[in-house]
JSON list of C-alpha atoms in Angstrom, two decimals:
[
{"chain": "A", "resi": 1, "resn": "UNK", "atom": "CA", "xyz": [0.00, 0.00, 0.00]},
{"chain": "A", "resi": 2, "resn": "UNK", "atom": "CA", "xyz": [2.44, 2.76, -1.12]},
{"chain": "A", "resi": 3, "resn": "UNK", "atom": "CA", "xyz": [0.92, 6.47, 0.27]},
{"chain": "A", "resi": 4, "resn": "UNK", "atom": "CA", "xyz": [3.28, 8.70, -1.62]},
{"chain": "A", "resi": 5, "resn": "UNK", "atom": "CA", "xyz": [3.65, 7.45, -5.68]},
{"chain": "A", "resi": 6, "resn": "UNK", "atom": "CA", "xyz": [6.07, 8.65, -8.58]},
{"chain": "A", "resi": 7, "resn": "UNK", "atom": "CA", "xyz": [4.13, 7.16, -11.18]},
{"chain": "A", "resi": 8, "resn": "UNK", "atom": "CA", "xyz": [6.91, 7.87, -13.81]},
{"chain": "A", "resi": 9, "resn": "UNK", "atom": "CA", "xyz": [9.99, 6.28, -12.92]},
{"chain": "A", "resi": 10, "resn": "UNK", "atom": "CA", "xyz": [12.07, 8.27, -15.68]},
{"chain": "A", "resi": 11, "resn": "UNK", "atom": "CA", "xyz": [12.25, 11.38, -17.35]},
{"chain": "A", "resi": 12, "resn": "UNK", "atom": "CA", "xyz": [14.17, 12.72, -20.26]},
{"chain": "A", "resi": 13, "resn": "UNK", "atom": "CA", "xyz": [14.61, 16.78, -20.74]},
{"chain": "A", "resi": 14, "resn": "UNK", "atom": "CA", "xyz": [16.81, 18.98, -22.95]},
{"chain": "A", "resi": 15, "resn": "UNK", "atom": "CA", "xyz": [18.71, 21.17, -21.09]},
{"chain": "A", "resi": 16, "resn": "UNK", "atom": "CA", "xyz": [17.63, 24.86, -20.28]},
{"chain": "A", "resi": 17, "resn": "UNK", "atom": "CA", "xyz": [13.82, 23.43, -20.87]},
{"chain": "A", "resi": 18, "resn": "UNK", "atom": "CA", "xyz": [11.50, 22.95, -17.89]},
{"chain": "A", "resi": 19, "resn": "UNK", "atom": "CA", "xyz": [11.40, 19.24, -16.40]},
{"chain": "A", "resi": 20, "resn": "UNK", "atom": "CA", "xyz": [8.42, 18.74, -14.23]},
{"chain": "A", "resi": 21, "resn": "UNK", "atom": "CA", "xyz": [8.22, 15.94, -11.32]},
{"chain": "A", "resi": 22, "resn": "UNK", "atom": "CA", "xyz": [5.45, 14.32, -9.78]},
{"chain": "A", "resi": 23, "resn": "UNK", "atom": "CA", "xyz": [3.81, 13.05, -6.70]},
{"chain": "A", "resi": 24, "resn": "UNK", "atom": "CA", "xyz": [1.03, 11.29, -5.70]},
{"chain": "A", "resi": 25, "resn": "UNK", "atom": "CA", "xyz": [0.19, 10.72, -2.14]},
{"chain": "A", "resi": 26, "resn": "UNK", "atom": "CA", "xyz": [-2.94, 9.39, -0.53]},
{"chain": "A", "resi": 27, "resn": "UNK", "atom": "CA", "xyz": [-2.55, 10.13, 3.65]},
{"chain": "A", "resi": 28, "resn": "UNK", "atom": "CA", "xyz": [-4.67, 13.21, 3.85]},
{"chain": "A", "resi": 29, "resn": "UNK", "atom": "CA", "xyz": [-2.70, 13.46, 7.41]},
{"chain": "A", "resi": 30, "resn": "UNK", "atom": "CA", "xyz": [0.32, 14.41, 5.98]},
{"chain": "A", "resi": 31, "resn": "UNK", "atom": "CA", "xyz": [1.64, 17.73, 6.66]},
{"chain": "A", "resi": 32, "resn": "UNK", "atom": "CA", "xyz": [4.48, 18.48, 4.96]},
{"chain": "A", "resi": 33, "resn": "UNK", "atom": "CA", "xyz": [6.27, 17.50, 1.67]},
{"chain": "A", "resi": 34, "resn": "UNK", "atom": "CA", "xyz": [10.02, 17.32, 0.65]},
{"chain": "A", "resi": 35, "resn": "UNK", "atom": "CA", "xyz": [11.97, 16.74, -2.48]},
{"chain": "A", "resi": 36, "resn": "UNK", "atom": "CA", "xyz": [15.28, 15.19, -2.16]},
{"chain": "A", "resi": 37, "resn": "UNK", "atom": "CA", "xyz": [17.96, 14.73, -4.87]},
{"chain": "A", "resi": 38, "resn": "UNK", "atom": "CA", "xyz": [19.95, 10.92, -5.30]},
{"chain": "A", "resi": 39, "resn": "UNK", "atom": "CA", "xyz": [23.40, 10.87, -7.21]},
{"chain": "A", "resi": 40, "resn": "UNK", "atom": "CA", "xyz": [24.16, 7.44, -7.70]},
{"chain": "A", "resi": 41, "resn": "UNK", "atom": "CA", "xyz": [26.76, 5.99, -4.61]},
{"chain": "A", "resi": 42, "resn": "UNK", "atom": "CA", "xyz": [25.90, 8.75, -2.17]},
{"chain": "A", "resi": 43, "resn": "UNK", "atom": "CA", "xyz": [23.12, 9.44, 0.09]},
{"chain": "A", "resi": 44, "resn": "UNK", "atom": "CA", "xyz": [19.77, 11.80, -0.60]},
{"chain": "A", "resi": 45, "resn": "UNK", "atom": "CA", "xyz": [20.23, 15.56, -0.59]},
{"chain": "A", "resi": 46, "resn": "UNK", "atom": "CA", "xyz": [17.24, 17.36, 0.62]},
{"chain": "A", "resi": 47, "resn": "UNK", "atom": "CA", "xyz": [16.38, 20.04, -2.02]},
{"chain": "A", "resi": 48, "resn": "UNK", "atom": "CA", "xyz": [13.06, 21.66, -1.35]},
{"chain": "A", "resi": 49, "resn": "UNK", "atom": "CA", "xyz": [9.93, 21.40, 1.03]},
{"chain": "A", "resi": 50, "resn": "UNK", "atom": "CA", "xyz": [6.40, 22.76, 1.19]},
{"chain": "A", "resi": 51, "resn": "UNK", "atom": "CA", "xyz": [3.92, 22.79, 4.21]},
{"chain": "A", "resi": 52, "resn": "UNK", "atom": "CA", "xyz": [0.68, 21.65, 3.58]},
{"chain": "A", "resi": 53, "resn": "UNK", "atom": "CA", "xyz": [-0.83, 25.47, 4.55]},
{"chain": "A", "resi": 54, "resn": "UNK", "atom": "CA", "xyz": [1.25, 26.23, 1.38]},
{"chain": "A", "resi": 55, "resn": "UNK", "atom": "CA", "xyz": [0.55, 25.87, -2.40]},
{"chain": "A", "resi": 56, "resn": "UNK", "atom": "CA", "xyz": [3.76, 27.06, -3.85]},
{"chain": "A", "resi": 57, "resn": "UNK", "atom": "CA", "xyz": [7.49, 27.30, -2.58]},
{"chain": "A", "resi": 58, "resn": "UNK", "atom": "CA", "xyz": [10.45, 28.72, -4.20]},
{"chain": "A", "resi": 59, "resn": "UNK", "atom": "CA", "xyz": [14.19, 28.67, -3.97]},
{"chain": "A", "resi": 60, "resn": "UNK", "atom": "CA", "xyz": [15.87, 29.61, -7.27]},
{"chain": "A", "resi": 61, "resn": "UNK", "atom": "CA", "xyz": [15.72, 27.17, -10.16]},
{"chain": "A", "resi": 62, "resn": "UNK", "atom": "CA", "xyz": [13.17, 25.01, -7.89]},
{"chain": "A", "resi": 63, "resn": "UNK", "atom": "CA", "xyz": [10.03, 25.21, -7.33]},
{"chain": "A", "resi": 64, "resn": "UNK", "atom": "CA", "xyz": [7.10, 22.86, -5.78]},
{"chain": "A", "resi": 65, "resn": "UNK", "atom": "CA", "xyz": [3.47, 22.83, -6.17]},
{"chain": "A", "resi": 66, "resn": "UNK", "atom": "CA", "xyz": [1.35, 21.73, -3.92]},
{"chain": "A", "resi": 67, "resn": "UNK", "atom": "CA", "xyz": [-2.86, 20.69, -4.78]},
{"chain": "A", "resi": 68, "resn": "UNK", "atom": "CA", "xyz": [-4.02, 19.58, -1.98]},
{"chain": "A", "resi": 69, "resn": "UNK", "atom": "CA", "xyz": [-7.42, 18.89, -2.91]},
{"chain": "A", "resi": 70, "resn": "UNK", "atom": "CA", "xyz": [-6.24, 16.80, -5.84]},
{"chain": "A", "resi": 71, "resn": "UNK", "atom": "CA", "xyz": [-3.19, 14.85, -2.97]},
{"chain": "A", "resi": 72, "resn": "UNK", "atom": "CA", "xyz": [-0.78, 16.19, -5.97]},
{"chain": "A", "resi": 73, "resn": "UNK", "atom": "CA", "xyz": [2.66, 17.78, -5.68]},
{"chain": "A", "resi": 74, "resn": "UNK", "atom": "CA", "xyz": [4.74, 18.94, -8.71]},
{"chain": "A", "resi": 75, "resn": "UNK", "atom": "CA", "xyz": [8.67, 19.57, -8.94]},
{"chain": "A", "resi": 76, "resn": "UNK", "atom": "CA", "xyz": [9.50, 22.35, -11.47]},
{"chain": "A", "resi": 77, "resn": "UNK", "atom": "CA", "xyz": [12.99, 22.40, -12.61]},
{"chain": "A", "resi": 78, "resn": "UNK", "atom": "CA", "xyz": [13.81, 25.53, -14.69]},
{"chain": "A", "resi": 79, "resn": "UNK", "atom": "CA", "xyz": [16.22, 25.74, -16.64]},
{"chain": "A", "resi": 80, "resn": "UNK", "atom": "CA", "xyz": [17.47, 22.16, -16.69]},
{"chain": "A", "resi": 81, "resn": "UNK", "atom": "CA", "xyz": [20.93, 21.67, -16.60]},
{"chain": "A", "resi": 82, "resn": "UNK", "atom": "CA", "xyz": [23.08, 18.31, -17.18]},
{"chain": "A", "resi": 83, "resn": "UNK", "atom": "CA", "xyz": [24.13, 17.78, -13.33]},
{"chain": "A", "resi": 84, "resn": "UNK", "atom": "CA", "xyz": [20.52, 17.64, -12.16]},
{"chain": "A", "resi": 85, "resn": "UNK", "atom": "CA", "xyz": [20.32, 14.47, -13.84]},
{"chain": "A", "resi": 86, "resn": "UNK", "atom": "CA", "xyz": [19.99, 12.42, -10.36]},
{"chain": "A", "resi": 87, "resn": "UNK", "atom": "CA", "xyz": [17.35, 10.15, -8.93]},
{"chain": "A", "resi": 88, "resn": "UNK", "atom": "CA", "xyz": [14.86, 12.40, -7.23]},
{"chain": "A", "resi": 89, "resn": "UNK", "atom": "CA", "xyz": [12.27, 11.26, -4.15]},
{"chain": "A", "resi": 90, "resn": "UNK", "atom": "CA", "xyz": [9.01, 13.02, -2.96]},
{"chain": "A", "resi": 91, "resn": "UNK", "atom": "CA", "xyz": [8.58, 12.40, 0.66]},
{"chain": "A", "resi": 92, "resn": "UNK", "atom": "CA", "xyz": [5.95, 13.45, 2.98]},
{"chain": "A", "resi": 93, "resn": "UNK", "atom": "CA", "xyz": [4.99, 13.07, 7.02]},
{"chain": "A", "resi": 94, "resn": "UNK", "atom": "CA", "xyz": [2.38, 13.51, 9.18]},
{"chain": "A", "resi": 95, "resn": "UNK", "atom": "CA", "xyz": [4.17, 15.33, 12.44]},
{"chain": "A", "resi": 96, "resn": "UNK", "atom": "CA", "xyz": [5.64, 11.95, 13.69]},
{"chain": "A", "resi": 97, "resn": "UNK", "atom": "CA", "xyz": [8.68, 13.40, 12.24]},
{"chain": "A", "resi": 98, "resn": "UNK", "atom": "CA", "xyz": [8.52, 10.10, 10.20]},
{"chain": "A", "resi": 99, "resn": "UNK", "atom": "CA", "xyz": [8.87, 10.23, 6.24]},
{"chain": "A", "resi": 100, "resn": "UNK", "atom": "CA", "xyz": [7.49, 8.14, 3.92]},
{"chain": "A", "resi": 101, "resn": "UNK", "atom": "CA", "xyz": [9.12, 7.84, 0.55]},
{"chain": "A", "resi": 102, "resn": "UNK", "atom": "CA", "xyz": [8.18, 7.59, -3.12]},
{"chain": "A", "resi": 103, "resn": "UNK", "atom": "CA", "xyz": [10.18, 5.02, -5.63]},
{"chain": "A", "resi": 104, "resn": "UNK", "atom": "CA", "xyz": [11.85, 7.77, -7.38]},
{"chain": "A", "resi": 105, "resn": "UNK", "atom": "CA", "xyz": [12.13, 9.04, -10.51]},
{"chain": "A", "resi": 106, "resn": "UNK", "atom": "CA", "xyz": [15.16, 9.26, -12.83]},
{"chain": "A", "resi": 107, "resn": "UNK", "atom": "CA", "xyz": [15.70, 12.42, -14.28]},
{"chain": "A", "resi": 108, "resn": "UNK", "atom": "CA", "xyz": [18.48, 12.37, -17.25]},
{"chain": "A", "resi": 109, "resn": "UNK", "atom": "CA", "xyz": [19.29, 16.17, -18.75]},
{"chain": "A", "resi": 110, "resn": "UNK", "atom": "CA", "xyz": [20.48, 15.91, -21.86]},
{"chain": "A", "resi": 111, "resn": "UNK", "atom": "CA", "xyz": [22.75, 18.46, -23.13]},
{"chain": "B", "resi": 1, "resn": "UNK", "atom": "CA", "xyz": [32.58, 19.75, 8.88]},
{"chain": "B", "resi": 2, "resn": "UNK", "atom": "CA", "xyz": [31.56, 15.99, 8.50]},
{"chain": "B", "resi": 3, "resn": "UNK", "atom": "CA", "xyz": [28.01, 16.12, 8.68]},
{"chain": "B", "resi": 4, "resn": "UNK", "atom": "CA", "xyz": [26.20, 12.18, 8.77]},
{"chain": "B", "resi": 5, "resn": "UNK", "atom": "CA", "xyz": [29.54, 9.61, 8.60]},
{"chain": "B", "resi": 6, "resn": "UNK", "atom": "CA", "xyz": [28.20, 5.83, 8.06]},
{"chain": "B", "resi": 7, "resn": "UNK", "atom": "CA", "xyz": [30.67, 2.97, 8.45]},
{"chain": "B", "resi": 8, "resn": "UNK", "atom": "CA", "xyz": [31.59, 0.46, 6.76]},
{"chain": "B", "resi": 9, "resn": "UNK", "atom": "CA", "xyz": [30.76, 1.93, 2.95]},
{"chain": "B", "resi": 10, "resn": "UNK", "atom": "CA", "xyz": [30.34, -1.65, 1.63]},
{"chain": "B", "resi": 11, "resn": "UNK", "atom": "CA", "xyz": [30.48, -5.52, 3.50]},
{"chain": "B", "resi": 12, "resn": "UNK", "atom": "CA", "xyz": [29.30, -8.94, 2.49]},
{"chain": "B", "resi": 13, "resn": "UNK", "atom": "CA", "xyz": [27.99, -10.70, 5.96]},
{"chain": "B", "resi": 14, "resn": "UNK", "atom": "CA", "xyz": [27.01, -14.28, 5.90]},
{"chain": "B", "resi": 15, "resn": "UNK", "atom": "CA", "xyz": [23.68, -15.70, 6.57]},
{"chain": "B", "resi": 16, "resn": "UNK", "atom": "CA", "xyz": [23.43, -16.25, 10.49]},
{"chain": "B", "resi": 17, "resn": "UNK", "atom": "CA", "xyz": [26.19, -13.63, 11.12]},
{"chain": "B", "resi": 18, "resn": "UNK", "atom": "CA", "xyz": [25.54, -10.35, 13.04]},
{"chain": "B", "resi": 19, "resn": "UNK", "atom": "CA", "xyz": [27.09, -7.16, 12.45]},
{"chain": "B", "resi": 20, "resn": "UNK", "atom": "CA", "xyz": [26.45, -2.96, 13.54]},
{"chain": "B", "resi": 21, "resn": "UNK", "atom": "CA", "xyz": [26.15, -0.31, 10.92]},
{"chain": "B", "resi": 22, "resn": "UNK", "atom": "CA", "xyz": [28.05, 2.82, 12.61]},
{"chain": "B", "resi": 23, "resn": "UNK", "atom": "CA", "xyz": [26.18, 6.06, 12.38]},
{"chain": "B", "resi": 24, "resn": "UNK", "atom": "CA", "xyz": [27.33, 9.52, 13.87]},
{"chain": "B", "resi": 25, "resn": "UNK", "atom": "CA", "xyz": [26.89, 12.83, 13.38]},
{"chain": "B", "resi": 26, "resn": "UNK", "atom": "CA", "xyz": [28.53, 16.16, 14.26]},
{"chain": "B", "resi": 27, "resn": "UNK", "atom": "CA", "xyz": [25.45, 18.77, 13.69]},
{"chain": "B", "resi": 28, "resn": "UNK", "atom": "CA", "xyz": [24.03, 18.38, 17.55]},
{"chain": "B", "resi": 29, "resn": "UNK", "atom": "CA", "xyz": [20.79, 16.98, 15.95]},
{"chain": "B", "resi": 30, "resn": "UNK", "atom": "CA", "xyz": [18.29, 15.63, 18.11]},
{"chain": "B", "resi": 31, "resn": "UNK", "atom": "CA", "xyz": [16.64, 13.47, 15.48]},
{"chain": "B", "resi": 32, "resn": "UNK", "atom": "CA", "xyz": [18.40, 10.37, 13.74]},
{"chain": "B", "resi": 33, "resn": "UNK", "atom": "CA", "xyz": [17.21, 7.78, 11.68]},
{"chain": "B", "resi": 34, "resn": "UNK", "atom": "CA", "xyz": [17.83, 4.62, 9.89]},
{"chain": "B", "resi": 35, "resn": "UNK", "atom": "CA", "xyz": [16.42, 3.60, 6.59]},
{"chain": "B", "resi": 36, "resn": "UNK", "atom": "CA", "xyz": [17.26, 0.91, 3.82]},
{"chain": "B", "resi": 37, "resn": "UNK", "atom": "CA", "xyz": [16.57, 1.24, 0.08]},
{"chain": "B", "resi": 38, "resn": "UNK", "atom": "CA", "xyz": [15.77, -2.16, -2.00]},
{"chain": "B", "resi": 39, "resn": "UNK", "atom": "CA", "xyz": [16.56, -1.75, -5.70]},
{"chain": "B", "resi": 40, "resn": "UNK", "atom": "CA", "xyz": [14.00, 0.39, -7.44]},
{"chain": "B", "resi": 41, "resn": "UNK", "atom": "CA", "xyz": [12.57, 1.13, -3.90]},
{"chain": "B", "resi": 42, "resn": "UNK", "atom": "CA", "xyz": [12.04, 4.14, -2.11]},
{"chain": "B", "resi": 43, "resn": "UNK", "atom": "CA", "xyz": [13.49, 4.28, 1.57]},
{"chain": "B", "resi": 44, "resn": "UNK", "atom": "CA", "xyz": [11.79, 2.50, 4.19]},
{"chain": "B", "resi": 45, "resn": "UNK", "atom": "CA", "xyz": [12.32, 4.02, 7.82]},
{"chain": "B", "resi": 46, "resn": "UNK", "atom": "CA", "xyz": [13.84, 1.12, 9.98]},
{"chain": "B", "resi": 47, "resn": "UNK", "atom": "CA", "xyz": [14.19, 3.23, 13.34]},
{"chain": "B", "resi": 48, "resn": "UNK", "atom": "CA", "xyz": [14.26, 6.49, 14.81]},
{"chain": "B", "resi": 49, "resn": "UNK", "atom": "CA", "xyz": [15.19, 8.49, 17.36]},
{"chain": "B", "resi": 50, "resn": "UNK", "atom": "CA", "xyz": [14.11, 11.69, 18.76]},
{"chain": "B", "resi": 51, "resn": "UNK", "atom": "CA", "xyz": [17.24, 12.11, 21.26]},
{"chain": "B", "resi": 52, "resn": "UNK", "atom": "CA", "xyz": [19.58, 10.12, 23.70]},
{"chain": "B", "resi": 53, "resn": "UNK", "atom": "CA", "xyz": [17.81, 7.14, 25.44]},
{"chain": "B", "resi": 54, "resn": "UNK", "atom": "CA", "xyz": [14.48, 7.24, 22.77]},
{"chain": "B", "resi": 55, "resn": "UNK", "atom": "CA", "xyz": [14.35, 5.07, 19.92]},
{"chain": "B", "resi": 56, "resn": "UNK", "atom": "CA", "xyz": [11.19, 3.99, 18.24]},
{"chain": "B", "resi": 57, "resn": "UNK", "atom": "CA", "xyz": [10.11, 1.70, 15.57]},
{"chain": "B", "resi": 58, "resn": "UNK", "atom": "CA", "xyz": [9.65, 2.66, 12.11]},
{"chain": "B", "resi": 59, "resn": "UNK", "atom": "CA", "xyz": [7.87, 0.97, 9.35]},
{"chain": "B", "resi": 60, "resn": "UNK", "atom": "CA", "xyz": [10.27, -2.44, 8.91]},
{"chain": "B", "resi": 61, "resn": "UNK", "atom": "CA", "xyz": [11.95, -2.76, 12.19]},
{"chain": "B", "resi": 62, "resn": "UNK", "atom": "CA", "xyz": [12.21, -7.05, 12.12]},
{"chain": "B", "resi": 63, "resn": "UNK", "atom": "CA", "xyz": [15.64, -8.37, 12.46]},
{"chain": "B", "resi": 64, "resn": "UNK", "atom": "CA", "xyz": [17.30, -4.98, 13.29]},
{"chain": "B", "resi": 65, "resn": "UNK", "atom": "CA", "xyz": [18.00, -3.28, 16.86]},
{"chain": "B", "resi": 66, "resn": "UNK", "atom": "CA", "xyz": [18.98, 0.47, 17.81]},
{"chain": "B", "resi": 67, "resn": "UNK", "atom": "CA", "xyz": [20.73, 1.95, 20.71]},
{"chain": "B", "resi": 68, "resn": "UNK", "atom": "CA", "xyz": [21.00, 5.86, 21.35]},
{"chain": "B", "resi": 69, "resn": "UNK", "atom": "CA", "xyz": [23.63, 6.68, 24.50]},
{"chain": "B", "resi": 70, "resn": "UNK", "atom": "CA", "xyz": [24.56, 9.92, 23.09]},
{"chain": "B", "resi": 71, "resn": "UNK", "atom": "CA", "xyz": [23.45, 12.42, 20.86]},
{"chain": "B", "resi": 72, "resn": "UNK", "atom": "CA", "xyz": [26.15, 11.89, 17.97]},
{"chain": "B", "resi": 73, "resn": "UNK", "atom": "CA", "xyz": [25.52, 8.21, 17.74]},
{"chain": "B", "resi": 74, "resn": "UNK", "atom": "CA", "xyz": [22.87, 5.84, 16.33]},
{"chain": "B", "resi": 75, "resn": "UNK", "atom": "CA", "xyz": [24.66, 2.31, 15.71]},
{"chain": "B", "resi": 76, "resn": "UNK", "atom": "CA", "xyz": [22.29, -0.05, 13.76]},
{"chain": "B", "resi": 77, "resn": "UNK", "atom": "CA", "xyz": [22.59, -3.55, 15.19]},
{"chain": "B", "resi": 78, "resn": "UNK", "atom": "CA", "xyz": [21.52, -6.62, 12.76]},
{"chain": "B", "resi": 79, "resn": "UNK", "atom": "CA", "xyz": [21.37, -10.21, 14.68]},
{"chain": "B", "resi": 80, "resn": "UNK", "atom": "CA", "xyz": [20.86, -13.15, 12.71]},
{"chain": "B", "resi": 81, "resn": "UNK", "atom": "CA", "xyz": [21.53, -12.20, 9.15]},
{"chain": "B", "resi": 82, "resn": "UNK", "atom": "CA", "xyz": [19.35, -12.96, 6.34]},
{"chain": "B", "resi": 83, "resn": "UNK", "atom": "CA", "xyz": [19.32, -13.08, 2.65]},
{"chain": "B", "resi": 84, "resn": "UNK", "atom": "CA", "xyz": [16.26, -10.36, 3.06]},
{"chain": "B", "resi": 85, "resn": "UNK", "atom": "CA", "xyz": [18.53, -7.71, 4.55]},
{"chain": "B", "resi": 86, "resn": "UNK", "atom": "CA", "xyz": [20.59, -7.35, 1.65]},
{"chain": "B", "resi": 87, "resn": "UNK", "atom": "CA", "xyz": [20.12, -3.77, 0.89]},
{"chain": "B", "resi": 88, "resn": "UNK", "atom": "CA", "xyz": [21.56, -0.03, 1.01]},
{"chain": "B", "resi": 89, "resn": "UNK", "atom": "CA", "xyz": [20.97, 1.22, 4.22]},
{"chain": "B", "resi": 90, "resn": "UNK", "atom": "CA", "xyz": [20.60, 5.10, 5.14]},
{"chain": "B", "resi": 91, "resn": "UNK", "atom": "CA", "xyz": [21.55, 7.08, 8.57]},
{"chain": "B", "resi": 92, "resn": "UNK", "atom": "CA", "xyz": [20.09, 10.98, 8.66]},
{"chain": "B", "resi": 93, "resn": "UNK", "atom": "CA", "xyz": [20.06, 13.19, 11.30]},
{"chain": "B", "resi": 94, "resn": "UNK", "atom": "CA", "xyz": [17.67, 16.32, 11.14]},
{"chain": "B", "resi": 95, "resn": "UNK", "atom": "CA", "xyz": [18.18, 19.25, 13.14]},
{"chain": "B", "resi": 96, "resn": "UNK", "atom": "CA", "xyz": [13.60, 19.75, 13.11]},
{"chain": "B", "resi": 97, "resn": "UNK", "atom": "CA", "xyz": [12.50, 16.51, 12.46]},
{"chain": "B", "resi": 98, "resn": "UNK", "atom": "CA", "xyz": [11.71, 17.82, 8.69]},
{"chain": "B", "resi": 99, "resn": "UNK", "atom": "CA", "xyz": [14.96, 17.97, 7.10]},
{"chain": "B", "resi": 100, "resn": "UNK", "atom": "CA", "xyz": [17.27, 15.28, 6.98]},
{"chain": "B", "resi": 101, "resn": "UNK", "atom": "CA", "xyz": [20.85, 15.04, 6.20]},
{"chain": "B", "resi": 102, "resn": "UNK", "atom": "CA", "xyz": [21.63, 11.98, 4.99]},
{"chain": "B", "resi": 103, "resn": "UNK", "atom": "CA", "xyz": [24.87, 9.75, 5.40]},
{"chain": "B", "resi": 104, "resn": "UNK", "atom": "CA", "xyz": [26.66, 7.90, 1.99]},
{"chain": "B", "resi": 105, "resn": "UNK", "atom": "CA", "xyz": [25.10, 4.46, 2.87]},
{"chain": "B", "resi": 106, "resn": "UNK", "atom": "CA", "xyz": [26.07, 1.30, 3.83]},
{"chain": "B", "resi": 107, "resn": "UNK", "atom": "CA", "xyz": [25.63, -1.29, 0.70]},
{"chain": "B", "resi": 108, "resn": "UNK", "atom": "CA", "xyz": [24.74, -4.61, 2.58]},
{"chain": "B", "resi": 109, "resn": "UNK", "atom": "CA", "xyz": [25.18, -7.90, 1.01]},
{"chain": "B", "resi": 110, "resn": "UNK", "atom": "CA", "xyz": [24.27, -11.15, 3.06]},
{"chain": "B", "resi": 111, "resn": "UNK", "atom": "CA", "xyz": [25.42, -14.69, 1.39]}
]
């Protein structure tokens, strides 16, 4: 019974174009969201995070969407550049400072 | 500045054997946490702690023990090795109980 879902497991972008992640969870108790970033032989990176009293959160080239009525979250990467290519993860908890994570999805930026 | 520091990077245990993952940290964070990562998985929270002396159970905690004596350390204790266990295994401390910072992972192998 997976609660968070990355439907796509890949995703191919040209670079400087927009690449757009998604999320899927279905735990109306959670509370907050994350993004992390995977390179491959090293640990997750947290990149960006968005409280459920939010709908949109920026830093720089990221941004996250959050549609809460719709249990939807969206990762918008813009511009793209070759060493984002990684293995991204949408996470989310419910105050039990607890995260539960999606499968992934591999995002390859082709130059 | 260290940050998470996992040890060993890599071992090959035999079935029946017993070994502890080394976790510390050097950020004063109250929260740690251990997870593992199956091939095309997401992570799966093993245990957690909020601070010395409390650990708690996260979502797979069979076959694996904790111990929390001070705040740097969270050794992850694995008695009776099995086949199952091979996996990638995570240590992250988070300052909020949001954010993590994750170690480089332990890759597991049991034979």
């Amino acid at each position: 019974d997976q609660q968070v879902k990355q439907n796509s497991p890949s995703l191919s972008v040209q670079e400087g174009r927009i690449s757009i992640l998604n999320c899927d969870y279905t735990n109306s108790m959670f509370d907050y969201f994350l993004w992390y970033k995977k390179y491959p032989a090293e640990g997750p990176t947290f990149l960006i995070s968005i409280s459920s009293i939010k709908d949109k959160n920026e830093d720089g080239r990221f941004t996250v969407f959050l549609n809460k009525s719709a249990k939807h979250l969206s990762l918008h990467i813009v511009p793209s550049q070759p060493g984002d290519s990684a293995v991204y993860f949408c996470a989310a908890g419910a105050g039990s400072y607890q995260l539960t994570f999606g499968k992934g999805t591999k995002l390859s930026v082709i130059p | 500045n260290a940050g998470v520091t996992q040890t060993p990077k890599f071992h090959i245990l035999k079935i029946g054997q017993s070994m502890t993952l080394q976790c510390t940290q050097d950020m004063n964070h109250n929260y740690m946490y251990w997870y593992r990562q199956d091939p095309g998985m997401g992570l799966k929270l093993i245990y957690y702690s909020v601070g010395a002396g409390i650990t708690d159970k996260g979502e797979v905690p069979n076959g694996y023990n904790v111990s929390r004596s001070t705040t740097e350390d969270f050794p992850l204790r694995l008695e009776l090795a099995a086949p199952s266990q091979t996996s990638v295994y995570f240590c992250a401390s988070s300052y909020s109980g949001v954010e993590a910072f994750f170690g480089q992972g332990t890759r597991l192998t049991v034979v």
